Short mmCIF file of C-alpha atoms in Angstrom, two decimals:
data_model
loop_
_atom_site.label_atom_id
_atom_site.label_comp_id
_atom_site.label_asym_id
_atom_site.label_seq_id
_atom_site.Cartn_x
_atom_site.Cartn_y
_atom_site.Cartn_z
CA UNK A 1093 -10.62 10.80 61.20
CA UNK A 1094 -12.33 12.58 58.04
CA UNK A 1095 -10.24 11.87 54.90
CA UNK A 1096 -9.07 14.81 52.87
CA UNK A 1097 -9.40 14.33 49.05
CA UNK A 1098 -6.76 16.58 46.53
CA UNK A 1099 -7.70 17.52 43.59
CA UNK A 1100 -5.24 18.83 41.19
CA UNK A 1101 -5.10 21.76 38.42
CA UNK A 1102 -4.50 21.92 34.35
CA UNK A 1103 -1.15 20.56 33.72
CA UNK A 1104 -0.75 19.28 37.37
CA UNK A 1105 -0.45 16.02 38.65
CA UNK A 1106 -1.18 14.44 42.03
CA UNK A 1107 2.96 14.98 42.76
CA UNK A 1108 2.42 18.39 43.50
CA UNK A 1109 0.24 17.70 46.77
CA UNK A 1110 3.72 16.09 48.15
CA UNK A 1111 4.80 18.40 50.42
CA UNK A 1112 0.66 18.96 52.00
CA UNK A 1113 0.35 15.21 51.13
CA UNK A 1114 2.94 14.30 53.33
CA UNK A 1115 1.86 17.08 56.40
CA UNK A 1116 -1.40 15.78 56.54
CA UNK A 1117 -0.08 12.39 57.14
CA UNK A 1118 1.99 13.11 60.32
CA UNK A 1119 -1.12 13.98 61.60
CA UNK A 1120 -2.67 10.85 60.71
CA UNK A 1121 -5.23 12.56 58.47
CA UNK A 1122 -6.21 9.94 55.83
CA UNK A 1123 -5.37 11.57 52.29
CA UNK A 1124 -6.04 10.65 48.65
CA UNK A 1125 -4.84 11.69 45.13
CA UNK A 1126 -6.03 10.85 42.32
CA UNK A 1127 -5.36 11.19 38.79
CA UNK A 1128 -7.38 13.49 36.99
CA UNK A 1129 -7.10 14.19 33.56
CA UNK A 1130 -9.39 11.30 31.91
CA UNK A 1131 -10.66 12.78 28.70
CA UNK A 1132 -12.90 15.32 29.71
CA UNK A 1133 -14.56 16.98 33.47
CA UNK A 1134 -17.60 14.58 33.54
CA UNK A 1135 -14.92 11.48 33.14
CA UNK A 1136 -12.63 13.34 35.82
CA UNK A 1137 -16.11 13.37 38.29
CA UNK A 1138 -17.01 10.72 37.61
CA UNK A 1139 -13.76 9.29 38.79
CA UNK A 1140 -13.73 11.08 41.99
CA UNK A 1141 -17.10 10.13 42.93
CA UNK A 1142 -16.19 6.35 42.92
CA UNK A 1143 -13.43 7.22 45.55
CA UNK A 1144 -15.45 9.17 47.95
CA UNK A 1145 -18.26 6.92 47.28
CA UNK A 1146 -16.17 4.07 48.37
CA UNK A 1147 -14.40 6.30 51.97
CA UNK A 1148 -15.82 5.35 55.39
CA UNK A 1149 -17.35 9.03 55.97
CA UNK A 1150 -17.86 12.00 53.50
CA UNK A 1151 -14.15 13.50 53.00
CA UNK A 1152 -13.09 17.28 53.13
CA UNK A 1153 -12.11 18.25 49.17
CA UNK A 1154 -9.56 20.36 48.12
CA UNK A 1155 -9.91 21.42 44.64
CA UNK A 1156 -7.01 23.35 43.34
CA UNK A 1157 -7.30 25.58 40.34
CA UNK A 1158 -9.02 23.04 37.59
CA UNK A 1159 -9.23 20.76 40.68
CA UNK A 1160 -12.00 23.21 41.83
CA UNK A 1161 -14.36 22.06 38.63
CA UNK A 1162 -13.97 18.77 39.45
CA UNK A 1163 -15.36 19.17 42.98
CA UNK A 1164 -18.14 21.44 42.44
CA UNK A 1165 -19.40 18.71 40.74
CA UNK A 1166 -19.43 16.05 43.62
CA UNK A 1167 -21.76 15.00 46.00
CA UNK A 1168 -21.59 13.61 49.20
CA UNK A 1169 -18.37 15.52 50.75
CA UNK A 1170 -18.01 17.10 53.84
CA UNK A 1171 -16.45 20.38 52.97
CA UNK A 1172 -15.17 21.93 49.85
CA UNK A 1173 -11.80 23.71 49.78
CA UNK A 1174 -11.31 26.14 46.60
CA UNK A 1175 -7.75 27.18 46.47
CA UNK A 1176 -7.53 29.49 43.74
CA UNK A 1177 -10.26 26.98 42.38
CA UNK A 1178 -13.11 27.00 39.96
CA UNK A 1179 -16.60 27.42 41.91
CA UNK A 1180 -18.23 27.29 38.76
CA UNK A 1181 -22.44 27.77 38.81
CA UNK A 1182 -24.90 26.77 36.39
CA UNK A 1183 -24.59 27.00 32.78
CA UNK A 1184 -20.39 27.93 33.50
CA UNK A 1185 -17.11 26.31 32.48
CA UNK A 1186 -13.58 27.62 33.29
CA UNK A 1187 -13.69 29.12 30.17
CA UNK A 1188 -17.10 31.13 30.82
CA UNK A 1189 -15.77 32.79 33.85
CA UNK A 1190 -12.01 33.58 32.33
CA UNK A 1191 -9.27 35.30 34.25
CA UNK A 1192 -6.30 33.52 32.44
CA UNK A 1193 -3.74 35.99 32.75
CA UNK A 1194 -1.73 37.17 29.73
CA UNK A 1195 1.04 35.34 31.61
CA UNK A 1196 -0.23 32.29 31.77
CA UNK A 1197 -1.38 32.67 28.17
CA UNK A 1198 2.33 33.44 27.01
CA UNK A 1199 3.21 30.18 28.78
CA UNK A 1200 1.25 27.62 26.81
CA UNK A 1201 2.10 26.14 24.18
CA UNK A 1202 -0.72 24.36 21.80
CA UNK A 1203 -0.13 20.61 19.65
CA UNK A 1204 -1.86 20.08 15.97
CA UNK A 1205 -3.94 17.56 18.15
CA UNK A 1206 -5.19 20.13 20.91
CA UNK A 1207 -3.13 18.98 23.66
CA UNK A 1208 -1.32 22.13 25.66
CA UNK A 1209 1.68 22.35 28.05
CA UNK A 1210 3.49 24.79 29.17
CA UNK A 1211 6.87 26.24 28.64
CA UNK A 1212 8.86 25.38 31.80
CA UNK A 1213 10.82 28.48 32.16
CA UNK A 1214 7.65 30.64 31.47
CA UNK A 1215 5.85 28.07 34.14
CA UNK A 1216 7.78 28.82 36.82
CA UNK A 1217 7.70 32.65 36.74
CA UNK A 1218 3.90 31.84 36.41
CA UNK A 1219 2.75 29.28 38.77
CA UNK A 1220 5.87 28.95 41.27
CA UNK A 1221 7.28 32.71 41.41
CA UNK A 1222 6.98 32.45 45.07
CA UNK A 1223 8.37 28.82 45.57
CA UNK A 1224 11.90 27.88 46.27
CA UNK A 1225 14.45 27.36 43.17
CA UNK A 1226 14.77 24.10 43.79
CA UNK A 1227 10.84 23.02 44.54
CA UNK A 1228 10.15 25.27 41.66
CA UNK A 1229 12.40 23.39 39.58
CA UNK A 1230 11.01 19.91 40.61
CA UNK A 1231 7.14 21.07 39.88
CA UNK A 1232 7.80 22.21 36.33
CA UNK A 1233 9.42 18.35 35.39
CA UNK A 1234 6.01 17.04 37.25
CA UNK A 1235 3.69 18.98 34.84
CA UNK A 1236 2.12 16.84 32.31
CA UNK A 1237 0.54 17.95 28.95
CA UNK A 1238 -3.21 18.61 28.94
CA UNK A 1239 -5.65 17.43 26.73
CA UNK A 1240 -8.16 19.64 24.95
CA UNK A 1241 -11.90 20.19 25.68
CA UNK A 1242 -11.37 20.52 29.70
CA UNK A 1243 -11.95 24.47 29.76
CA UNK A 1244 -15.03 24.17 28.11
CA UNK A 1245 -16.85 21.20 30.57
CA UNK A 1246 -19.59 22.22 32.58
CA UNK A 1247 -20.56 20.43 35.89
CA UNK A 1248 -24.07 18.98 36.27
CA UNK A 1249 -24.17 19.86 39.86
CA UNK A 1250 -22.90 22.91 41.84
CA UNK A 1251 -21.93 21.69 45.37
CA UNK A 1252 -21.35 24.40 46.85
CA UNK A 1253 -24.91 25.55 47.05
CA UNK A 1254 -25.48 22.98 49.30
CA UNK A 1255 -22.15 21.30 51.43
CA UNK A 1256 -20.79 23.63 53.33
CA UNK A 1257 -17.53 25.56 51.36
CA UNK A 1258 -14.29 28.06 51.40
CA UNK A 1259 -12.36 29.99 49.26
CA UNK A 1260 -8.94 30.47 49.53
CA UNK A 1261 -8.02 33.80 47.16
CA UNK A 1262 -4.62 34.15 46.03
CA UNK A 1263 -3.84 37.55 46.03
CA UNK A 1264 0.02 37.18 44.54
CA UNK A 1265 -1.90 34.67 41.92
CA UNK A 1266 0.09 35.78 38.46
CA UNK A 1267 -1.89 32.50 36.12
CA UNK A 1268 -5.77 33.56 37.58
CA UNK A 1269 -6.86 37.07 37.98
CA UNK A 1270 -7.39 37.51 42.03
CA UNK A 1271 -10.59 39.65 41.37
CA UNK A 1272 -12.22 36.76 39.46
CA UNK A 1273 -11.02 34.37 42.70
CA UNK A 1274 -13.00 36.93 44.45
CA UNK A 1275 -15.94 36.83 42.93
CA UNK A 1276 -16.42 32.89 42.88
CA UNK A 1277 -15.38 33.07 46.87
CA UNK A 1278 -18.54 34.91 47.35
CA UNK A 1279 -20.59 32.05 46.73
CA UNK A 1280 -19.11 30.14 49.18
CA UNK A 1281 -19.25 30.18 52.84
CA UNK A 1282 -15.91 31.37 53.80
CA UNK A 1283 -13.15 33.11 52.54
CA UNK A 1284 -9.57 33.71 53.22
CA UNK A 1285 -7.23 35.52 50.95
CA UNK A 1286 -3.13 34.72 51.35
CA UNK A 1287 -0.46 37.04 49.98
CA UNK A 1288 0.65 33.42 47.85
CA UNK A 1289 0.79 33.00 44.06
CA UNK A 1290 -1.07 30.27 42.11
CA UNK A 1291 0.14 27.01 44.15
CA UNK A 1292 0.22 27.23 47.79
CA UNK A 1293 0.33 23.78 48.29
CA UNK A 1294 3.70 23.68 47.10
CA UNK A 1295 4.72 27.69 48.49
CA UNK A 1296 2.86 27.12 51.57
CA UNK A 1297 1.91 24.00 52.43
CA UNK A 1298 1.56 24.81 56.20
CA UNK A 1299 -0.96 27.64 55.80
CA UNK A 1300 -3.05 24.83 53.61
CA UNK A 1301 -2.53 22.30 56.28
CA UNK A 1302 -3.80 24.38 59.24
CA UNK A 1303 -6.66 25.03 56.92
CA UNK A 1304 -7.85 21.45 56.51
CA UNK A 1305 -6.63 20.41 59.86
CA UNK A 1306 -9.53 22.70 61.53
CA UNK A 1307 -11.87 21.65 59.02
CA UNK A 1308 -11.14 18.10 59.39
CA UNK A 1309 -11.46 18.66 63.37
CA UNK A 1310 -14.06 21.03 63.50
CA UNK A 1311 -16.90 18.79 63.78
CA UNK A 1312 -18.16 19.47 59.83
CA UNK A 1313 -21.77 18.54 59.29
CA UNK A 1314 -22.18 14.79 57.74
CA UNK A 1315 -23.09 14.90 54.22
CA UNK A 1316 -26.54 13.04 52.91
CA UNK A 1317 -24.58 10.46 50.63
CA UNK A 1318 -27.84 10.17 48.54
#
């Protein structure tokens, strides 16, 4: 069965992929989480890469939000998932390509030392608007605070231009502007948009899981590991 690697956004941790975590897994899809945040993006590939280097076939990846950095910088994967992620191209870092709503703005909250997290009252009419009370309520105490320097990384390779890709667009998305989702999804192979805000894996984990479940089933192409 092709594994499914998560890859979470700024602030997140691999606790908010419970709910898809835990779908994929009565289906026997082999899933993996790991920790991101390691001092900058190339650490946070880096990282990554050992894991799928070390899985018995090229996974599907799901990069959510910041997630989405991480994986355009990968090689040997089966399929990339962006949801509401960073397809960044040459040259680009999350804070090239923008879209950080004045929401999302108003929501973080800056240390002497750099680090940022957000304020968990403005987080939740940010990131889990469309999430119920009591999940909402759970994902702020999971958010962690983020170190500085990750906006401005820059991947080394683009992945998309190469392993076959999709886009998920959040339309209801109130932390990145939906017509800057657009815009990366048109360099990848597929899109779907969803009437979701910024975390469907926590709002609508079913909509994600049918996603991966036909990709994962679907026959995708092997990837060359080299």
């Amino acid at each position: 069965m092709t594994p499914v690697v998560l890859l979470p956004g700024r602030w997140h941790t691999p606790r908010h992929f419970g709910p898809l975590r835990a779908a994929l897994r009565r289906h026997r899809i082999p899933v993996h989480t790991p920790r991101l945040q390691r001092g900058s993006l190339a650490a946070d590939t880096v990282h990554v890469q050992r894991l799928v280097d070390t899985l018995p076939e090229p996974p599907v990846v799901l990069g959510h939000s910041y997630g989405g950095s991480v994986a355009t910088g990968l090689r040997g994967v089966a399929h990339l998932v962006y949801v509401a992620g960073f397809a960044l191209d040459v040259g680009e870092s999350t804070a090239d390509v923008g879209g950080t709503s004045t929401r999302l703005a108003a929501a973080v909250t800056e240390s002497p030392d750099g680090t940022t997290r957000l304020l968990p009252d403005r987080a939740v009419e940010v990131l889990y608007h469309d999430c119920a009370d009591d999940l909402a309520a759970s994902a702020v105490s999971w958010l962690r605070p983020q170190g500085p320097g990750y906006g401005r990384g820059r991947p080394t390779r683009h992945a998309w231009r190469e392993t076959p890709s999709s886009y998920v667009v959040c339309a209801a998305d109130r932390a990145l502007d939906p017509a800057v989702q657009r815009e990366m999804a048109a360099r990848c192979a597929e899109r779907h948009e969803w009437p979701v805000g910024h975390c469907p894996v926590l709002s609508r984990p079913d909509l994600v899981t049918d996603l991966l479940l036909g990709l994962t089933a679907s026959g995708t192409r092997r990837a060359d590991r080299g």
